[in-house]
Amino acid sequence: MQYQIGHADLKLILALVRGRTLARAAEQLQVDVSTVFRAIRKLEANLQVALFDKTRRGYTPTQSAKALAEQAERAEQALEAARIALTQGENVISGTVRLTCTDAVLRSLLLPGLAELMPRYPAVALEVATSNTFASLSRRDADIALRLSNAPPEHLIGRRLGRSSYFVCGHERYRRGYGPLATELPWIAPDDSLADHVSVTWLRQAYPSLTPRYRCSSMSSVGSLVGAGLGVAALPDFMISSLDGVERLGPALPGCDTDIWLLTRPDNLSLRSVQILFDELANLLKTRIADVCQA
């Protein structure tokens, strides 16, 4: 008869995945090292599957162990949510909510809101995926998306939180060169993975013969290079305040204003955890955007 894996087995695997050594796993489980060693050997024999590879650095989990550890974490979260529900009552919000945004939006807009919001809901687990497209939301791999778009997909619903403008930015020493000599400055721009980005379109139209000195695969990386003083770039207003020493070198760029949307699928709002986080995030972010955009 095939071995039926139990809760104790999942706890054992998760402890060793997290600890990577028998000693750390034993400490988490409050048993001795030999007990962990024997239990893992016995479990692998029962399952007829290798769960860990022993290396000089410790125990490296196989794909099988990683998959089981993921299930163990979900079970752990479910138990914690049940405990909170018992102490806080039936109105507690629990479950896993998946959110997608870009790296730049995560760092400059979303993180301050999450820091304020998530402590209110200790039974909610949040999974954050950074992506430059709407694909993950459309494939149902995410529940909520925070995006910059003037034409969000029609199959999604949401709230327009504000509007962002773009400015050419850089350290103060580049100010004198911006203008007639702008093409001689070291420009930083998104690479071909963001070929349709609004800043790329503007740069191509404003300076058709310009070849950027630096090209990056994300706006977050573009901002990091500008912050390091390596050159100038067209950046959204909400990123500028978080970059030390970076200034706006000119007025808002024409044709680059972009709406900021919090989006979800209509069916997601039937999930209480998604609906509450969606509404509260929208309110927090709208205030944040009003403070940092075009400031």
GROMACS .gro file of C-alpha atoms in nm, residues 56-241:
model
  186
   56ARG     CA    1   2.931   2.047   0.212
   57ARG     CA    2   2.688   2.333   0.271
   58GLY     CA    3   2.426   2.107   0.421
   59TYR     CA    4   2.108   1.949   0.289
   60THR     CA    5   1.989   2.083  -0.048
   61PRO     CA    6   1.620   2.009  -0.118
   62THR     CA    7   1.523   1.833  -0.440
   63GLN     CA    8   1.227   1.950  -0.647
   64SER     CA    9   1.013   1.695  -0.464
   65ALA     CA   10   1.111   1.840  -0.126
   66LYS     CA   11   1.051   2.196  -0.248
   67ALA     CA   12   0.700   2.102  -0.367
   68LEU     CA   13   0.619   1.935  -0.036
   69ALA     CA   14   0.763   2.228   0.160
   70GLU     CA   15   0.538   2.467  -0.031
   71GLN     CA   16   0.235   2.261   0.070
   72ALA     CA   17   0.364   2.252   0.428
   73GLU     CA   18   0.386   2.633   0.434
   74ARG     CA   19   0.028   2.659   0.314
   75ALA     CA   20  -0.084   2.420   0.586
   76GLU     CA   21   0.113   2.625   0.839
   77GLN     CA   22  -0.060   2.945   0.720
   78ALA     CA   23  -0.401   2.778   0.736
   79LEU     CA   24  -0.340   2.668   1.095
   80GLU     CA   25  -0.226   3.017   1.192
   81ALA     CA   26  -0.536   3.166   1.030
   82ALA     CA   27  -0.753   2.921   1.225
   83ARG     CA   28  -0.584   3.019   1.553
   84ILE     CA   29  -0.636   3.389   1.480
   85ALA     CA   30  -1.000   3.325   1.390
   86LEU     CA   31  -1.054   3.158   1.727
   87THR     CA   32  -0.911   3.454   1.917
   88GLN     CA   33  -1.044   3.738   1.701
   89GLY     CA   34  -1.382   3.602   1.598
   90GLU     CA   35  -1.556   3.503   1.276
   91ASN     CA   36  -1.494   3.838   1.103
   92VAL     CA   37  -1.119   3.777   1.068
   93ILE     CA   38  -0.987   3.805   0.710
   94SER     CA   39  -0.764   3.516   0.603
   95GLY     CA   40  -0.625   3.346   0.296
   96THR     CA   41  -0.360   3.411   0.030
   97VAL     CA   42  -0.382   3.713  -0.201
   98ARG     CA   43  -0.153   3.739  -0.504
   99LEU     CA   44  -0.051   4.085  -0.623
  100THR     CA   45   0.148   4.184  -0.931
  101CYS     CA   46   0.322   4.511  -1.020
  102THR     CA   47   0.651   4.633  -1.164
  103ASP     CA   48   0.972   4.665  -0.961
  104ALA     CA   49   0.957   5.044  -0.979
  105VAL     CA   50   0.595   5.060  -0.864
  106LEU     CA   51   0.666   4.813  -0.583
  107ARG     CA   52   0.952   5.017  -0.440
  108SER     CA   53   0.818   5.367  -0.490
  109LEU     CA   54   0.442   5.330  -0.440
  110LEU     CA   55   0.332   4.995  -0.302
  111LEU     CA   56   0.573   4.918  -0.017
  112PRO     CA   57   0.472   5.213   0.205
  113GLY     CA   58   0.107   5.113   0.166
  114LEU     CA   59   0.173   4.749   0.245
  115ALA     CA   60   0.374   4.843   0.553
  116GLU     CA   61   0.068   5.025   0.686
  117LEU     CA   62  -0.195   4.777   0.568
  118MET     CA   63  -0.066   4.425   0.628
  119PRO     CA   64  -0.029   4.444   1.011
  120ARG     CA   65  -0.407   4.491   1.025
  121TYR     CA   66  -0.460   4.146   0.870
  122PRO     CA   67  -0.218   3.897   1.029
  123ALA     CA   68  -0.406   3.597   0.884
  124VAL     CA   69  -0.361   3.714   0.523
  125ALA     CA   70  -0.061   3.585   0.327
  126LEU     CA   71   0.050   3.811   0.042
  127GLU     CA   72   0.238   3.686  -0.265
  128VAL     CA   73   0.399   3.965  -0.469
  129ALA     CA   74   0.516   3.905  -0.827
  130THR     CA   75   0.698   4.172  -1.027
  131SER     CA   76   0.620   4.179  -1.398
  132ASN     CA   77   0.595   4.435  -1.677
  133THR     CA   78   0.278   4.291  -1.834
  134PHE     CA   79  -0.080   4.207  -1.748
  135ALA     CA   80  -0.023   3.841  -1.837
  136SER     CA   81  -0.002   3.700  -1.486
  137LEU     CA   82  -0.335   3.857  -1.389
  138SER     CA   83  -0.501   3.735  -1.707
  139ARG     CA   84  -0.376   3.380  -1.648
  140ARG     CA   85  -0.526   3.390  -1.297
  141ASP     CA   86  -0.180   3.372  -1.141
  142ALA     CA   87  -0.257   3.698  -0.957
  143ASP     CA   88  -0.560   3.853  -0.790
  144ILE     CA   89  -0.470   4.223  -0.794
  145ALA     CA   90  -0.253   4.431  -1.028
  146LEU     CA   91  -0.111   4.780  -0.977
  147ARG     CA   92  -0.025   4.914  -1.321
  148LEU     CA   93   0.054   5.228  -1.520
  149SER     CA   94  -0.170   5.229  -1.828
  150ASN     CA   95  -0.390   5.461  -2.031
  151ALA     CA   96  -0.577   5.161  -2.171
  152PRO     CA   97  -0.612   4.881  -1.913
  153PRO     CA   98  -0.751   4.550  -2.047
  154GLU     CA   99  -1.128   4.560  -2.088
  155HIS     CA  100  -1.180   4.228  -1.907
  156LEU     CA  101  -1.041   4.378  -1.585
  157ILE     CA  102  -1.214   4.617  -1.347
  158GLY     CA  103  -1.060   4.859  -1.100
  159ARG     CA  104  -0.999   5.209  -0.975
  160ARG     CA  105  -0.798   5.488  -1.133
  161LEU     CA  106  -0.579   5.611  -0.848
  162GLY     CA  107  -0.409   5.907  -1.011
  163ARG     CA  108  -0.191   6.017  -1.298
  164SER     CA  109   0.186   6.013  -1.334
  165SER     CA  110   0.404   6.247  -1.541
  166TYR     CA  111   0.756   6.187  -1.671
  167PHE     CA  112   1.055   6.418  -1.638
  168VAL     CA  113   1.415   6.407  -1.758
  169CYS     CA  114   1.612   6.357  -1.435
  170GLY     CA  115   1.969   6.341  -1.321
  171HIS     CA  116   2.217   6.479  -1.071
  172GLU     CA  117   2.259   6.857  -1.058
  173ARG     CA  118   2.582   6.848  -1.257
  174TYR     CA  119   2.387   6.743  -1.567
  175ARG     CA  120   2.156   7.045  -1.555
  176ARG     CA  121   2.382   7.274  -1.762
  177GLY     CA  122   2.412   7.012  -2.035
  178TYR     CA  123   2.041   6.950  -2.066
  179GLY     CA  124   1.895   7.152  -2.355
  180PRO     CA  125   2.082   7.218  -2.680
  181LEU     CA  126   2.357   6.976  -2.573
  182ALA     CA  127   2.123   6.705  -2.445
  183THR     CA  128   2.238   6.446  -2.698
  184GLU     CA  129   2.590   6.472  -2.558
  185LEU     CA  130   2.480   6.359  -2.213
  186PRO     CA  131   2.505   5.993  -2.103
  187TRP     CA  132   2.146   5.872  -2.140
  188ILE     CA  133   1.996   5.574  -1.960
  189ALA     CA  134   1.693   5.400  -2.110
  190PRO     CA  135   1.494   5.075  -2.103
  191ASP     CA  136   1.616   4.801  -2.336
  192ASP     CA  137   1.425   4.611  -2.606
  193SER     CA  138   1.224   4.418  -2.346
  194LEU     CA  139   1.041   4.749  -2.284
  195ALA     CA  140   1.037   4.870  -2.644
  196ASP     CA  141   0.686   5.014  -2.614
  197HIS     CA  142   0.745   5.195  -2.286
  198VAL     CA  143   0.627   5.557  -2.293
  199SER     CA  144   0.976   5.688  -2.206
  200VAL     CA  145   1.130   5.493  -2.495
  201THR     CA  146   0.875   5.633  -2.739
  202TRP     CA  147   0.941   5.988  -2.618
  203LEU     CA  148   1.319   5.952  -2.640
  204ARG     CA  149   1.295   5.811  -2.991
  205GLN     CA  150   1.080   6.103  -3.104
  206ALA     CA  151   1.274   6.375  -2.920
  207TYR     CA  152   1.623   6.256  -3.019
  208PRO     CA  153   1.592   6.011  -3.311
  209SER     CA  154   1.968   5.980  -3.363
  210LEU     CA  155   2.051   5.929  -2.993
  211THR     CA  156   2.197   5.598  -2.876
  212PRO     CA  157   2.165   5.556  -2.497
  213ARG     CA  158   2.490   5.480  -2.318
  214TYR     CA  159   2.314   5.249  -2.071
  215ARG     CA  160   2.013   5.025  -2.129
  216CYS     CA  161   1.823   4.837  -1.858
  217SER     CA  162   1.556   4.568  -1.843
  218SER     CA  163   1.339   4.754  -1.589
  219MET     CA  164   1.251   5.109  -1.491
  220SER     CA  165   1.372   5.030  -1.141
  221SER     CA  166   1.719   4.963  -1.284
  222VAL     CA  167   1.704   5.281  -1.491
  223GLY     CA  168   1.629   5.473  -1.172
  224SER     CA  169   1.913   5.304  -0.985
  225LEU     CA  170   2.166   5.411  -1.251
  226VAL     CA  171   2.034   5.767  -1.248
  227GLY     CA  172   2.059   5.767  -0.868
  228ALA     CA  173   2.420   5.651  -0.891
  229GLY     CA  174   2.499   5.955  -1.106
  230LEU     CA  175   2.573   5.763  -1.424
  231GLY     CA  176   2.356   5.977  -1.647
  232VAL     CA  177   2.009   6.113  -1.721
  233ALA     CA  178   1.679   5.943  -1.802
  234ALA     CA  179   1.307   6.001  -1.837
  235LEU     CA  180   1.153   5.885  -1.509
  236PRO     CA  181   0.799   5.888  -1.365
  237ASP     CA  182   0.744   6.149  -1.095
  238PHE     CA  183   0.671   5.892  -0.823
  239MET     CA  184   1.025   5.751  -0.852
  240ILE     CA  185   1.210   6.079  -0.825
  241SER     CA  186   1.163   6.153  -0.456
   0.00000   0.00000   0.00000
